[in-house]
Short mmCIF file of C-alpha atoms and ligand atoms in Angstrom, two decimals:
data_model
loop_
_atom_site.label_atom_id
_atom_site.label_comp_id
_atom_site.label_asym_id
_atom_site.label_seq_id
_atom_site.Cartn_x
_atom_site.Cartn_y
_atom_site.Cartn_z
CA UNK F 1 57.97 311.02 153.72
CA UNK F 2 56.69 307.49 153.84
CA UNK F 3 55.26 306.54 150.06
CA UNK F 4 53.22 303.54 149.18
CA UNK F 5 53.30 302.33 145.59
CA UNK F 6 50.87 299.77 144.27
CA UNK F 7 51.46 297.67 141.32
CA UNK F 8 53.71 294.74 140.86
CA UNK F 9 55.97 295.37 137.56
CA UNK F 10 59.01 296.39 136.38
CA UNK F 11 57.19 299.93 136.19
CA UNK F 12 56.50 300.01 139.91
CA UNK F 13 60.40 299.08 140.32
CA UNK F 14 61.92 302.00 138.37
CA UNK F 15 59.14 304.11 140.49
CA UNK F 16 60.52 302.42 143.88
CA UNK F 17 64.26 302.87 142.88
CA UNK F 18 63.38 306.03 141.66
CA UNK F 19 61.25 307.09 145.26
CA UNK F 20 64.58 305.45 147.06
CA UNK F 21 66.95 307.95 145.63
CA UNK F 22 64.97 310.93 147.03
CA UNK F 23 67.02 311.70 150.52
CA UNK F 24 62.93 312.90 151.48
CA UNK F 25 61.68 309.72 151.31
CA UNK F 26 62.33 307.95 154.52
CA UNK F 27 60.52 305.09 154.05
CA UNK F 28 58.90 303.04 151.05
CA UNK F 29 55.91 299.75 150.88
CA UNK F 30 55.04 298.36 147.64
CA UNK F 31 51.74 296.11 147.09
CA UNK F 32 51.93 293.81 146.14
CA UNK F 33 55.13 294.08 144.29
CA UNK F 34 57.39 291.55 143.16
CA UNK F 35 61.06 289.58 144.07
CA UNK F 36 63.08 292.68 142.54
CA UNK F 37 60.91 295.34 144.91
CA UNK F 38 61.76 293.74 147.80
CA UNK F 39 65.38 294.60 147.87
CA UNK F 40 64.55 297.88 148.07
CA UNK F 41 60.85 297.87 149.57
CA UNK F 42 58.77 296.55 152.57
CA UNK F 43 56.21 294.61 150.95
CA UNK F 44 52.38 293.64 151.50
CA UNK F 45 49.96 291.50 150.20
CA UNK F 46 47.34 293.32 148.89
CA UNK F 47 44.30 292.79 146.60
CA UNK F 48 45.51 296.36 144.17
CA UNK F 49 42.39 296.64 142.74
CA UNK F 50 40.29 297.08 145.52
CA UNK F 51 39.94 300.48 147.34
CA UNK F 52 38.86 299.19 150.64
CA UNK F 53 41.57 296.94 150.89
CA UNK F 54 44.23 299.55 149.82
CA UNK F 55 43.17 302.45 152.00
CA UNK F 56 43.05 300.13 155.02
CA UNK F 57 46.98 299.24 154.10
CA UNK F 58 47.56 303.22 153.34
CA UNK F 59 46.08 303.81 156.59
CA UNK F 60 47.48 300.83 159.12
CA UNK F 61 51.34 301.57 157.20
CA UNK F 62 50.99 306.09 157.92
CA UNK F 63 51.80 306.52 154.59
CA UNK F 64 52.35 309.99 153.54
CA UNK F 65 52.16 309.30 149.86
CA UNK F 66 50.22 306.47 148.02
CA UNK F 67 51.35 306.28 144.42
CA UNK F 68 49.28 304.13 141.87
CA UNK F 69 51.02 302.29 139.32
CA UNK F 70 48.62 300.35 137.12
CA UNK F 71 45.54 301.18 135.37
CA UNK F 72 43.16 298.81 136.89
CA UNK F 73 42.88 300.02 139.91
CA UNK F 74 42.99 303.65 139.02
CA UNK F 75 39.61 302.53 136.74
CA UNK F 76 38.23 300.87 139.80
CA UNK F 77 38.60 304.13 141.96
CA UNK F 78 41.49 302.85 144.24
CA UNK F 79 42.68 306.82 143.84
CA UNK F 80 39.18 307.83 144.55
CA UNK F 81 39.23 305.65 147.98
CA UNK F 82 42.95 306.75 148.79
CA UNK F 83 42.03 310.90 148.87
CA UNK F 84 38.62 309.95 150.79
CA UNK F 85 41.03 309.17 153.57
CA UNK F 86 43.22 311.86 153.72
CA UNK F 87 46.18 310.32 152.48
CA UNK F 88 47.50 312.25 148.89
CA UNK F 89 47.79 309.57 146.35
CA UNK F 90 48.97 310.33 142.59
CA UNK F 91 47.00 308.66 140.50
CA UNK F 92 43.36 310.37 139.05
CA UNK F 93 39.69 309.94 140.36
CA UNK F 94 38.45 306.91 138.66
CA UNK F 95 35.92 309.29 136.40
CA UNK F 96 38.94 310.64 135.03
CA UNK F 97 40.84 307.49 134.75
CA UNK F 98 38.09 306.61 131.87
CA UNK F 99 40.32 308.83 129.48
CA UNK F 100 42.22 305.26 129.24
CA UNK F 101 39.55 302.72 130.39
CA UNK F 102 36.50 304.12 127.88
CA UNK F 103 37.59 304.59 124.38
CA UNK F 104 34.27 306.66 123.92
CA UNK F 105 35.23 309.03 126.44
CA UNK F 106 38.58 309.36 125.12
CA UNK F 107 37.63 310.32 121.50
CA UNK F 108 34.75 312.59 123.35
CA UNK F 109 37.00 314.65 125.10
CA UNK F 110 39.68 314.77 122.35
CA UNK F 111 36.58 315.85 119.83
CA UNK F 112 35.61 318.29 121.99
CA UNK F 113 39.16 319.71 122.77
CA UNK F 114 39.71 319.65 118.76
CA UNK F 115 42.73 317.39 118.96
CA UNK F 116 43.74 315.15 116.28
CA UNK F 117 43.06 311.71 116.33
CA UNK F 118 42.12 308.49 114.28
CA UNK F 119 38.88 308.75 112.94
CA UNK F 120 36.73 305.67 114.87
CA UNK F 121 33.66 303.54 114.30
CA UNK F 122 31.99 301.21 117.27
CA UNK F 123 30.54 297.99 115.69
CA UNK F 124 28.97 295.77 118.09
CA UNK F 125 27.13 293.57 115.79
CA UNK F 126 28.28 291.15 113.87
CA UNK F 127 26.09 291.74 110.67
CA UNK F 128 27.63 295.16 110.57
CA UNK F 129 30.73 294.47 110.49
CA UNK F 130 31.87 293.79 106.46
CA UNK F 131 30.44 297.12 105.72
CA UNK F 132 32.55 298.88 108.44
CA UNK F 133 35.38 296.88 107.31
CA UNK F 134 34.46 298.14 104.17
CA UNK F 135 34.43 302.13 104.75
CA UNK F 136 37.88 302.13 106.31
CA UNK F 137 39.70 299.61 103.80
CA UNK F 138 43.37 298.58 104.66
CA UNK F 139 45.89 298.78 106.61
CA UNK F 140 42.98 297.25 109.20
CA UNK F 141 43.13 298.84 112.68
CA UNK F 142 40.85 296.53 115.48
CA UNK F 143 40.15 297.29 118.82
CA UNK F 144 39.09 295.77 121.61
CA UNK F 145 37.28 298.81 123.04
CA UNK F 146 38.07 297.90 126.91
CA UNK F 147 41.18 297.56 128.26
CA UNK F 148 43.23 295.43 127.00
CA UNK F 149 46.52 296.08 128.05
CA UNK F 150 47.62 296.30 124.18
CA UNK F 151 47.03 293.15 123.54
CA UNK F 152 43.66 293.39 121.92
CA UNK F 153 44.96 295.56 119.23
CA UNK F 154 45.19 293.75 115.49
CA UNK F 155 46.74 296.23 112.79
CA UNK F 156 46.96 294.47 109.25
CA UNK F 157 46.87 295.12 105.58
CA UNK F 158 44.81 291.19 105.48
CA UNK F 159 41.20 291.41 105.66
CA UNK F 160 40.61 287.97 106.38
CA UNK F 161 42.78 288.56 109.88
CA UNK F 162 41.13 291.90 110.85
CA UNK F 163 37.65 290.17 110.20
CA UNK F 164 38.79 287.27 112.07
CA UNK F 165 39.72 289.39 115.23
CA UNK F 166 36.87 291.59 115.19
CA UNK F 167 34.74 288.47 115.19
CA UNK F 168 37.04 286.84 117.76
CA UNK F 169 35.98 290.02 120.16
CA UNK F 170 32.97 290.17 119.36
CA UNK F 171 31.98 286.57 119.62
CA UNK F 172 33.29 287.12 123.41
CA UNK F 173 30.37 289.93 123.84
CA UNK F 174 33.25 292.59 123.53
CA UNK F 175 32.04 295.62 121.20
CA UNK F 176 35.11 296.45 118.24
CA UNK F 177 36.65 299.35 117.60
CA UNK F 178 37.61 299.86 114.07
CA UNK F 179 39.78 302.87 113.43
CA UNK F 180 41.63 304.67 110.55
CA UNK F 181 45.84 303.73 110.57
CA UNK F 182 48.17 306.67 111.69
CA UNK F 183 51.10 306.64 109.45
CA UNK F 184 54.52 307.74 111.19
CA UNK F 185 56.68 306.72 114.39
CA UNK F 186 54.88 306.44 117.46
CA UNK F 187 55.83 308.74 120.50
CA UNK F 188 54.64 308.07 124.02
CA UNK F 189 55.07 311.42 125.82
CA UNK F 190 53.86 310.96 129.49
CA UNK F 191 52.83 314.40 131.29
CA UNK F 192 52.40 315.06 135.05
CA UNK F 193 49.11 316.83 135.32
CA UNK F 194 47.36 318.29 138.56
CA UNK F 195 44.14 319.54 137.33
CA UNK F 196 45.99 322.44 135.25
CA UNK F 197 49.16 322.72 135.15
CA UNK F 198 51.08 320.13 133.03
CA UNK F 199 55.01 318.90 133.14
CA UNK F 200 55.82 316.78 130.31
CA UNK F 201 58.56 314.02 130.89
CA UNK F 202 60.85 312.95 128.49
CA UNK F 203 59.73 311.82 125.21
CA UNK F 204 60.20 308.00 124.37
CA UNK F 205 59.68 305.25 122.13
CA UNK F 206 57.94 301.90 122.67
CA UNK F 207 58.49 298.54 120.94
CA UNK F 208 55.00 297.19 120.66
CA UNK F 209 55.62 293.90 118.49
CA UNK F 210 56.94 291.06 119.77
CA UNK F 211 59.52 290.17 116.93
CA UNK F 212 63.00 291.83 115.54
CA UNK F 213 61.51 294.07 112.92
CA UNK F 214 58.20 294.84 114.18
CA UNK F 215 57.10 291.74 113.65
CA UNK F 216 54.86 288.94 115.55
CA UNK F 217 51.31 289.97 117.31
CA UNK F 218 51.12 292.95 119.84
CA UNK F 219 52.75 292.84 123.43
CA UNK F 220 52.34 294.88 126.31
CA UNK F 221 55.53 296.36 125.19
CA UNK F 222 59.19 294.84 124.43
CA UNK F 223 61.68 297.69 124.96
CA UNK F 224 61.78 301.20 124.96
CA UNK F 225 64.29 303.88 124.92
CA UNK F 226 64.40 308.07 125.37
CA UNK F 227 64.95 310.58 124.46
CA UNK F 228 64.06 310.48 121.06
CA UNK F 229 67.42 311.61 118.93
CA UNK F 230 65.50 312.04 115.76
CA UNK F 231 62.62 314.14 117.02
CA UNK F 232 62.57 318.09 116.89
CA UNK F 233 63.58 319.58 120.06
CA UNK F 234 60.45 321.24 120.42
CA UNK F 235 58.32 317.99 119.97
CA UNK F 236 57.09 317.76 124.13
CA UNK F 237 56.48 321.65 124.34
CA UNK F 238 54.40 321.53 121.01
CA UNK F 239 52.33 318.30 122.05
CA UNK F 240 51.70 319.91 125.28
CA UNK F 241 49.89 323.22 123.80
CA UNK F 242 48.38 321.59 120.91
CA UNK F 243 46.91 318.26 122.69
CA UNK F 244 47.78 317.64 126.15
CA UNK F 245 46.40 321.10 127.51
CA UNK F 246 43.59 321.50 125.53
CA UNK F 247 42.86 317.83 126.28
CA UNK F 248 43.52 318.62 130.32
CA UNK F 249 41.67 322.06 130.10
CA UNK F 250 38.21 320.23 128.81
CA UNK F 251 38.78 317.67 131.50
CA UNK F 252 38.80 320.25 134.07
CA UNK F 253 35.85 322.51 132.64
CA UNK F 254 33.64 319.31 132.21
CA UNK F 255 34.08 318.40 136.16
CA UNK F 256 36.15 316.01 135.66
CA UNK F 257 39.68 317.02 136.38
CA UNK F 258 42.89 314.71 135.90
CA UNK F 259 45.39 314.38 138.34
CA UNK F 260 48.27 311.99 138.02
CA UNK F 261 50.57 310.65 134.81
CA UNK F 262 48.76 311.30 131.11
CA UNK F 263 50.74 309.55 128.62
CA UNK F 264 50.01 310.21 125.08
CA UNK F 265 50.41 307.63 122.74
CA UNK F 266 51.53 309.53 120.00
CA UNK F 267 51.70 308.89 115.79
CA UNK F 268 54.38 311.16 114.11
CA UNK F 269 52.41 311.62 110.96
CA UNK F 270 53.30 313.98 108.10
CA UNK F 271 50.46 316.73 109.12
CA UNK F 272 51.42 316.54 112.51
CA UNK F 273 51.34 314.19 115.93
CA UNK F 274 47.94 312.79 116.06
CA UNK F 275 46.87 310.90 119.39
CA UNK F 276 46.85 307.15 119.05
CA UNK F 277 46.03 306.47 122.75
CA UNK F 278 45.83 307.89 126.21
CA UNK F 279 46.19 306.49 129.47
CA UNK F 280 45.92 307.23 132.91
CA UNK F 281 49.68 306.18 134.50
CA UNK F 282 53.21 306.04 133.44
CA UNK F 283 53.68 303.45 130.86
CA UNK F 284 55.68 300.33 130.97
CA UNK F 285 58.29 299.87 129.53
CA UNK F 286 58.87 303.11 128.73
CA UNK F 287 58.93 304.57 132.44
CA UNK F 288 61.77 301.85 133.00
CA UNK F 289 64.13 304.23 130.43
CA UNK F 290 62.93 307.63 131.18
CA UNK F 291 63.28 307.48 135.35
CA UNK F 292 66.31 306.09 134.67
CA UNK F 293 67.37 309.47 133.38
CA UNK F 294 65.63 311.90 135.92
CA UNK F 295 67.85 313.34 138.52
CA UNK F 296 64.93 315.55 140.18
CA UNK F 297 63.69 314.13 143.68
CA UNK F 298 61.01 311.67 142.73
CA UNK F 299 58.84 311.48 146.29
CA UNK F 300 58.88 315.54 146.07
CA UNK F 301 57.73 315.67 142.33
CA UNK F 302 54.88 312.97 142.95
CA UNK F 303 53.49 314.59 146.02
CA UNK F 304 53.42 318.34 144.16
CA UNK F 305 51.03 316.86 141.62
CA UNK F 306 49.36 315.04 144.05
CA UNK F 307 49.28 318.11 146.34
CA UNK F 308 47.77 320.43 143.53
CA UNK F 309 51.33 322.42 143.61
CA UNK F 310 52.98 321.10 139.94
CA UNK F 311 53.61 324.45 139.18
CA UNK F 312 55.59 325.96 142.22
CA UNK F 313 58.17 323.26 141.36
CA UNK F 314 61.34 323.83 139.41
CA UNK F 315 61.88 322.70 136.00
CA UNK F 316 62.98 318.81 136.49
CA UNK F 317 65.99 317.96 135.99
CA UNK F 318 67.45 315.47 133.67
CA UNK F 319 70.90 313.41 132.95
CA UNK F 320 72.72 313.94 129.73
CA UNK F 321 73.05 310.84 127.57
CA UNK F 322 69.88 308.24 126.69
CA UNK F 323 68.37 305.33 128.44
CA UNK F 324 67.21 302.05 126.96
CA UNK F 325 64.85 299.15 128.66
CA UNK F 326 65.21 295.35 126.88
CA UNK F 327 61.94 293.29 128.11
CA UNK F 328 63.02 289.86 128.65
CA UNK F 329 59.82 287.63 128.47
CA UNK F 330 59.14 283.95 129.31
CA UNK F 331 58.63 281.13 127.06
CA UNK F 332 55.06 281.78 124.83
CA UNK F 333 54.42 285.32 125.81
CA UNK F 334 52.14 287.09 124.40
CA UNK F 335 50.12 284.08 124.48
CA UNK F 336 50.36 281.81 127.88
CA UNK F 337 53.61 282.20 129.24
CA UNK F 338 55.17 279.33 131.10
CA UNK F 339 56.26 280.21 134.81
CA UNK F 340 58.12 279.09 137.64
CA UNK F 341 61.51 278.69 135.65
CA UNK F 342 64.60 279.43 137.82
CA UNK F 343 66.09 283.27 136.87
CA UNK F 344 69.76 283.44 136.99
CA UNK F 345 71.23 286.78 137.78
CA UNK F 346 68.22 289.32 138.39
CA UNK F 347 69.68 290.48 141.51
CA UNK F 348 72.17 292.92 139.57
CA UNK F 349 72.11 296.32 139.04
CA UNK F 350 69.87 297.80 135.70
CA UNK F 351 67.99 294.16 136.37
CA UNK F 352 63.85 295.54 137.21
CA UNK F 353 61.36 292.40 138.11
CA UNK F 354 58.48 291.97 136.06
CA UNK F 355 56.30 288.78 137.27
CA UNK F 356 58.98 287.42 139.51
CA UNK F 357 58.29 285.76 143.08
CA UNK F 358 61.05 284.71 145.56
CA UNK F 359 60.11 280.75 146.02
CA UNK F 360 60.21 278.91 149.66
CA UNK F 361 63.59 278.38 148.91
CA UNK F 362 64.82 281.67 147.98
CA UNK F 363 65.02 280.78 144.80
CA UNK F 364 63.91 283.62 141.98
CA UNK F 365 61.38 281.88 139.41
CA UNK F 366 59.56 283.55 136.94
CA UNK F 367 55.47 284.47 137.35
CA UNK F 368 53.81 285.71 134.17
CA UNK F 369 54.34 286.94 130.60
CA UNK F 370 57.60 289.55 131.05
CA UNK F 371 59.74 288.86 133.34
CA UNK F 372 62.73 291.38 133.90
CA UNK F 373 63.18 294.75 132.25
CA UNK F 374 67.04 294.94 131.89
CA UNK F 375 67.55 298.90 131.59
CA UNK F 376 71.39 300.50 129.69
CA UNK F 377 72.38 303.84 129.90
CA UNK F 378 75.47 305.57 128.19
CA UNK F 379 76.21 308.81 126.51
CA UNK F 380 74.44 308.22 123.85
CA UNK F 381 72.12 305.66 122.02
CA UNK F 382 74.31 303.30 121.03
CA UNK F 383 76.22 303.05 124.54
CA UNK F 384 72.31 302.73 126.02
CA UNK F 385 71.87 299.81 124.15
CA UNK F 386 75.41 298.09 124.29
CA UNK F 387 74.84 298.66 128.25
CA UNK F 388 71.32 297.10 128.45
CA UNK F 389 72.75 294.19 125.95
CA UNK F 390 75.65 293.27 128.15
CA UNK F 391 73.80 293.36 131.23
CA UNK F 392 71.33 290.40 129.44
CA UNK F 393 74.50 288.59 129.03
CA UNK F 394 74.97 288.01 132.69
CA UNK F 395 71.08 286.77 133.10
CA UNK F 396 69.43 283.11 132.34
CA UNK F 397 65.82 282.40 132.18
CA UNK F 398 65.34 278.96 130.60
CA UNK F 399 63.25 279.38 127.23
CA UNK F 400 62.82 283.16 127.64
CA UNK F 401 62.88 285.31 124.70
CA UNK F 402 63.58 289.07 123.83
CA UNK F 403 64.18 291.75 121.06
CA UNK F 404 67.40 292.11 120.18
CA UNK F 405 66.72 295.57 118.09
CA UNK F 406 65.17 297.75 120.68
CA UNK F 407 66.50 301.33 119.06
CA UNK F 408 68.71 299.80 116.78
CA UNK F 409 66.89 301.91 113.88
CA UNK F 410 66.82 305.25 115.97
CA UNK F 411 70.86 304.88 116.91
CA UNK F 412 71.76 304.38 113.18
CA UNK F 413 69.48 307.60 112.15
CA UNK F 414 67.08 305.38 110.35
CA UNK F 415 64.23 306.60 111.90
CA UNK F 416 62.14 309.71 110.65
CA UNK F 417 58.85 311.70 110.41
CA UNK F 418 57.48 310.36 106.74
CA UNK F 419 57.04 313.25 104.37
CA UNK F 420 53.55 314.79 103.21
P1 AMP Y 501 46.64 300.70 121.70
O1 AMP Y 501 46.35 299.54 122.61
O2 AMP Y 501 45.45 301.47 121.28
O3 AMP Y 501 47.77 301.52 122.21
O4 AMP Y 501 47.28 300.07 120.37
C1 AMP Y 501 48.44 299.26 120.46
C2 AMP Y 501 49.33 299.56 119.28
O5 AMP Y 501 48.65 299.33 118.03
C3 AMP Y 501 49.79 301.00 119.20
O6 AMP Y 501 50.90 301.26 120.00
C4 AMP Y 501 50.12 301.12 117.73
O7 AMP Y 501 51.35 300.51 117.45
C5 AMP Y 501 49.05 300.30 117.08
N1 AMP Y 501 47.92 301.18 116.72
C6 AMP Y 501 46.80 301.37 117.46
N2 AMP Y 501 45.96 302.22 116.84
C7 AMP Y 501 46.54 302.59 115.69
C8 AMP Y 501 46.16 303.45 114.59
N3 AMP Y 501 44.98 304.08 114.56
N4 AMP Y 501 47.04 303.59 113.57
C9 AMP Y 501 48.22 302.94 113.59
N5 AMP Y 501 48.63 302.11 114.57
C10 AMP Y 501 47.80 301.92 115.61
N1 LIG Y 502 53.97 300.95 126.87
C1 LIG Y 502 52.60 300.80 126.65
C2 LIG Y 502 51.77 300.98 127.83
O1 LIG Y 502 52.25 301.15 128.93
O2 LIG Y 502 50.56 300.96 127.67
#
């Protein structure tokens, strides 16, 4: 099987290394991927987000498989483009890819399928918005209601900040969304779906802030580990019949069917998991930790959802032990992050490029806001993380910066459900 993947992160590598370890994949092309793919994966210049352009490459390279890493294009209808052709591609229609990309839709669907979410208000003009601050009262949740790639999320207990965002957004002609705060530990659960049938992954954890202790503005993610030790064995079985079916099943009935990765971006609140999020593709970093762990043929797995056949496949299979991905980012990420700084060291194993390019000189500099995902994995937690922390030893990135407590709290057993 010859498989395509399009996307250029540290995602897209775990699903490359990942596609490379299934003996039926004979042959693998990322677009436009990155230095780290490389290594592993022919690779071609490609505009991702444009279905023309990606069909024609799909086409020209035979490929067997196209699989569809980021949400952009899966909005834009790359998936949509991909099928037209006669090629399978994982990855949903771009109708159903609005489940991520329209907020609106989301909290339609999820009101129809009578799952539990934050309550939400849109406020698209400014002389509305004290009131609406008003009604929800803190801790302050504001949204950009777009994507945003987490970045355009503000939760604080200070007015004057949640004011100042909202007006931020909204002074850029982007509508807010102001919604209630979900107490609890957040769970992202990603699912394979074809139309019906759903396979949920490995539950994991991401590390949204860009400080030690949750602090510092939203990122597209820091670290991430799974599974989750403190989390009831039954937690992906019971999110799958309470929210992702019901969710999938309304899909379906209105037309609009999903095929690909759902995640759920899950709060662990004391009445229960309540839906934060969903998007349309495996999640980053999180995918990083959770492939890592997955001993069931990748290229198969993919093609069965894309195929429609999910549920003639046997239950996956997964390695004992845990998984945990460090995000090393470059100087001033989340804001502008400086690039072209020399990396020392990425070419080792666990190392996963980010925004990486191989220079004229075959040199490997640095090209945008996280770098390298550095992923550990031991027998338990603790061994995860001393792996992934002794791997970062061996790299250099001049002024980069990353967490040094990605599942610190979780391996100590300081992590729990709050109480009602
Ligand atoms: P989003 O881009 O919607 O995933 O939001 C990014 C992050 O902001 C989430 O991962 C949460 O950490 C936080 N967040 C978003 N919405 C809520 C909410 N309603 N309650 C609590 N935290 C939230
Ligand atoms: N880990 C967050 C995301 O992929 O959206």
């Amino acid at each position: 099987m010859r498989v395509l993947v399009i996307g250029s992160g540290a995602r897209e590598h775990a699903l490359v290394l990942g596609l490379s370890r299934d003996p039926g994949v004979t042959a693998l092309a990322c677009a436009p991927g990155n230095a780290g793919i490389a290594a592993v994966s022919e690779l071609y210049g490609v505009e991702a987000s444009d279905p023309a352009e990606v069909t024609a490459l799909a086409t020209k390279w035979n490929a067997d498989l196209v699989v569809i890493g980021p949400e952009v294009p899966l909005v834009a209808g790359v998936a949509d483009a991909v099928k037209a052709a006669g090629i399978p591609c994982f990855g949903p229609s771009g109708e159903a890819a609005q489940i991520e990309g329209s907020k609106a839709f989301a909290k339609d669907i999820m009101a129809a399928a009578g799952v539990p979410t934050a309550h939400s208000e849109i406020v698209d003009n400014p002389a509305r918005l004290d009131a609406a601050l008003q009604r929800f009262g803190p801790t302050y949740v504001v949204k950009d209601d777009g994507l945003a790639a987490g970045k355009g999320v503000v939760v604080t207990a200070d007015l004057a900040a949640a004011r100042a965002h909202a007006m931020t957004l909204l002074d850029g002609g982007h509508p807010v969304l102001l919604e209630s705060f979900l107490e609890g530990p957040e769970v992202s659960l990603f699912c394979l779906v074809d139309e019906r049938t759903v396979v949920p992954l490995l539950p994991a954890q991401d590390f949204k802030r860009v400080g030690d202790g949750d602090t510092g503005p939203n990122t597209g993610g820091m670290g991430a580990y799974s599974p989750l030790p403190w989390a009831a064995d039954d937690l992906a079985a019971s999110v799958v019949t309470k929210i992702i079916q019901p969710v999938v099943d309304e899909m379906a009935n209105r037309g609009v069917p999903f095929s690909g990765l759902l995640y759920a971006g899950l709060a662990m609140t004391p009445t229960g998991p309540q839906v934060i999020e969903f998007n349309c593709r495996f999640g980053d970093p999180e995918t990083q930790a959770v492939l890592a762990l997955l001993r069931t043929p990748l290229g198969e797995l993919l093609l069965s959802v894309a195929n429609g056949t999910l549920a003639a496949q046997p239950p996956l299979d997964w390695a004992d032990g845990s998984a945990v991905t460090v995000v090393i980012a470059a100087e001033g990420y989340p804001g502008r992050p400086r690039t072209g700084d020399v990396i020392a060291g990425s070419e080792a194993e666990g190392v996963l490029h980010a925004g990486t390019r191989r220079r004229d000189d075959g040199a490997v500099v640095s090209n945008g806001g996280r770098v390298l995902s550095v992923v550990g994995v031991g027998d338990d937690l603790e061994a995860a993380r001393q792996d992934a922390y002794r791997r970062i030893e061996n790299l250099h990135l001049a002024g980069s910066h990353h967490r040094t407590d990605i599942a610190l709290r979780a391996s100590r057993g300081e992590v729990a459900v709050p109480a009602s």
